[in-house]
Amino acid sequence: MTEQHSHRFERGTDGPKVIVVGVDGSDSSFRAAAYAGGLARRQHALLAVVYVQPVMSAGAALGAPVAETTDEIAEDLVAQIREATELTKGIFDVRWEFHTFRGDPYSGLVRAADELKADAVVVGASEQAGHRIVGSVAVRLVKAGRWPVTVVP
């Protein structure tokens, strides 16, 4: 004798709980953040905004304070996100966190998605022509096949 479970459709309860969005200051990354913010709001999910700070080899970084520069970029991104959040406060409330990871964009986003237990990853489409040949971060994330990936143009 088998017990049958009655399954009811539950609107809006099975969506993502943690949405990771990669931002790097580019227009496409800000469009991705806006899209992810809307998705997080509708799904009552946590929006994890991730900036991956590039790590350069010692030889490439000679004479350039790379860590200080990328820290400034991260601080600027947080300020812009806070400003946008304040403008929409009371209209569009979204729970969000800002995280920085170090590395190349693909590896950093993979690590972020794993550590934050992401249910979905949102990224902006690459604005660099060379990525059509080599493969963009977005394409590599899709090929990894570990999370649903949304690429925002």
CSV table of C-alpha atoms in Angstrom, one decimal:
chain,number,residue,atom,x,y,z
A,1,MET,CA,0.0,0.0,0.0
A,2,THR,CA,1.5,3.3,-1.0
A,3,GLU,CA,0.7,6.6,0.5
A,4,GLN,CA,-0.1,9.3,-2.0
A,5,HIS,CA,0.9,12.9,-1.2
A,6,SER,CA,-1.3,15.6,-2.3
A,7,HIS,CA,0.8,18.2,-4.1
A,8,ARG,CA,-0.5,21.7,-4.4
A,9,PHE,CA,0.9,24.4,-6.5
A,10,GLU,CA,2.4,27.1,-4.3
A,11,ARG,CA,2.9,30.4,-6.0
A,12,GLY,CA,6.2,32.1,-5.4
A,13,THR,CA,7.5,29.7,-2.8
A,14,ASP,CA,10.0,27.7,-4.8
A,15,GLY,CA,12.1,30.4,-6.2
A,16,PRO,CA,15.7,31.3,-5.4
A,17,LYS,CA,16.6,32.2,-1.9
A,18,VAL,CA,20.1,33.6,-2.6
A,19,ILE,CA,20.8,35.4,-5.9
A,20,VAL,CA,24.5,36.3,-6.7
A,21,VAL,CA,25.1,39.1,-9.1
A,22,GLY,CA,28.6,40.1,-10.3
A,23,VAL,CA,29.4,43.8,-10.5
A,24,ASP,CA,32.5,45.4,-11.8
A,25,GLY,CA,31.4,49.0,-12.5
A,26,SER,CA,30.5,48.4,-16.1
A,27,ASP,CA,27.1,49.5,-17.5
A,28,SER,CA,26.1,45.9,-18.2
A,29,SER,CA,27.0,44.8,-14.6
A,30,PHE,CA,24.8,47.6,-13.2
A,31,ARG,CA,21.9,46.5,-15.5
A,32,ALA,CA,22.5,42.9,-14.2
A,33,ALA,CA,22.4,44.3,-10.6
A,34,ALA,CA,19.1,46.1,-11.3
A,35,TYR,CA,17.6,43.0,-12.9
A,36,ALA,CA,18.8,40.8,-10.0
A,37,GLY,CA,17.5,43.3,-7.5
A,38,GLY,CA,14.0,43.1,-9.1
A,39,LEU,CA,14.2,39.3,-9.1
A,40,ALA,CA,15.3,39.3,-5.4
A,41,ARG,CA,12.5,41.6,-4.5
A,42,ARG,CA,9.8,39.5,-6.2
A,43,GLN,CA,11.2,36.2,-4.8
A,44,HIS,CA,11.9,37.7,-1.3
A,45,ALA,CA,15.5,36.4,-1.8
A,46,LEU,CA,18.8,37.7,-0.5
A,47,LEU,CA,20.7,39.6,-3.2
A,48,ALA,CA,24.4,39.0,-2.8
A,49,VAL,CA,26.3,41.7,-4.8
A,50,VAL,CA,29.8,40.4,-5.6
A,51,TYR,CA,32.8,42.3,-6.8
A,52,VAL,CA,35.8,40.2,-7.8
A,53,GLN,CA,39.0,42.1,-7.2
A,54,PRO,CA,41.6,41.2,-9.8
A,55,VAL,CA,44.9,39.7,-8.6
A,56,MET,CA,47.9,40.6,-10.7
A,57,SER,CA,51.2,38.9,-10.7
A,58,ALA,CA,54.0,40.7,-8.9
A,59,GLY,CA,55.7,41.4,-12.2
A,60,ALA,CA,52.6,43.0,-13.8
A,61,ALA,CA,51.9,45.1,-10.7
A,62,LEU,CA,55.3,46.7,-10.3
A,63,GLY,CA,54.9,50.3,-9.4
A,64,ALA,CA,51.1,50.1,-9.3
A,65,PRO,CA,49.2,50.0,-6.0
A,66,VAL,CA,46.7,47.4,-7.4
A,67,ALA,CA,45.2,46.3,-4.1
A,68,GLU,CA,44.5,49.9,-3.1
A,69,THR,CA,43.0,50.6,-6.5
A,70,THR,CA,40.7,47.6,-6.4
A,71,ASP,CA,39.7,48.4,-2.8
A,72,GLU,CA,38.7,51.9,-3.9
A,73,ILE,CA,36.6,50.4,-6.7
A,74,ALA,CA,34.9,48.1,-4.2
A,75,GLU,CA,34.2,51.1,-1.9
A,76,ASP,CA,32.8,53.1,-4.8
A,77,LEU,CA,30.5,50.2,-5.9
A,78,VAL,CA,29.2,49.9,-2.3
A,79,ALA,CA,28.5,53.6,-2.2
A,80,GLN,CA,26.6,53.5,-5.5
A,81,ILE,CA,24.6,50.5,-4.4
A,82,ARG,CA,23.7,52.2,-1.1
A,83,GLU,CA,22.7,55.3,-2.9
A,84,ALA,CA,20.4,53.4,-5.2
A,85,THR,CA,19.0,51.5,-2.2
A,86,GLU,CA,18.2,54.7,-0.4
A,87,LEU,CA,16.4,56.2,-3.5
A,88,THR,CA,14.1,53.2,-3.6
A,89,LYS,CA,13.6,52.7,0.2
A,90,GLY,CA,10.0,52.1,1.0
A,91,ILE,CA,9.2,51.4,-2.6
A,92,PHE,CA,11.4,48.5,-3.4
A,93,ASP,CA,12.8,46.9,-0.4
A,94,VAL,CA,15.5,44.3,-1.1
A,95,ARG,CA,17.7,42.5,1.4
A,96,TRP,CA,21.3,42.7,0.1
A,97,GLU,CA,24.8,42.1,1.1
A,98,PHE,CA,28.1,43.2,-0.6
A,99,HIS,CA,31.0,40.8,-0.9
A,100,THR,CA,34.4,41.0,-2.4
A,101,PHE,CA,36.4,38.1,-3.6
A,102,ARG,CA,39.9,38.1,-5.1
A,103,GLY,CA,40.9,36.3,-8.3
A,104,ASP,CA,39.8,36.3,-12.0
A,105,PRO,CA,36.1,37.1,-12.5
A,106,TYR,CA,35.1,33.5,-13.3
A,107,SER,CA,36.8,31.8,-10.4
A,108,GLY,CA,35.8,34.6,-8.0
A,109,LEU,CA,32.1,34.3,-9.0
A,110,VAL,CA,32.2,30.5,-8.8
A,111,ARG,CA,33.7,30.7,-5.3
A,112,ALA,CA,31.2,33.4,-4.3
A,113,ALA,CA,28.3,31.3,-5.6
A,114,ASP,CA,29.5,28.2,-3.8
A,115,GLU,CA,30.3,29.9,-0.5
A,116,LEU,CA,27.1,31.9,-0.4
A,117,LYS,CA,25.0,28.9,-1.5
A,118,ALA,CA,23.6,30.7,-4.5
A,119,ASP,CA,20.4,29.4,-6.1
A,120,ALA,CA,21.0,31.7,-9.2
A,121,VAL,CA,23.8,33.8,-10.7
A,122,VAL,CA,23.2,37.0,-12.7
A,123,VAL,CA,25.9,38.7,-14.7
A,124,GLY,CA,26.1,41.4,-17.4
A,125,ALA,CA,27.0,40.5,-20.9
A,126,SER,CA,30.6,41.0,-21.7
A,127,GLU,CA,31.4,44.4,-23.3
A,128,GLN,CA,34.8,43.2,-24.6
A,129,ALA,CA,35.1,42.1,-28.2
A,130,GLY,CA,37.8,39.5,-27.5
A,131,HIS,CA,35.4,37.5,-25.3
A,132,ARG,CA,33.5,36.4,-28.5
A,133,ILE,CA,36.6,34.3,-29.3
A,134,VAL,CA,38.0,33.3,-25.9
A,135,GLY,CA,34.7,33.0,-24.1
A,136,SER,CA,33.1,35.4,-21.6
A,137,VAL,CA,32.6,34.9,-17.9
A,138,ALA,CA,28.9,34.4,-18.6
A,139,VAL,CA,29.5,31.6,-21.1
A,140,ARG,CA,31.9,29.9,-18.7
A,141,LEU,CA,29.4,30.1,-15.8
A,142,VAL,CA,26.7,28.6,-18.0
A,143,LYS,CA,29.0,25.8,-19.1
A,144,ALA,CA,29.8,25.0,-15.5
A,145,GLY,CA,26.2,24.0,-15.2
A,146,ARG,CA,26.1,24.4,-11.4
A,147,TRP,CA,23.4,27.1,-11.1
A,148,PRO,CA,20.8,28.8,-13.3
A,149,VAL,CA,22.7,31.7,-14.9
A,150,THR,CA,21.0,34.8,-16.3
A,151,VAL,CA,23.0,37.0,-18.7
A,152,VAL,CA,21.7,40.6,-18.9
A,153,PRO,CA,22.6,42.5,-22.0
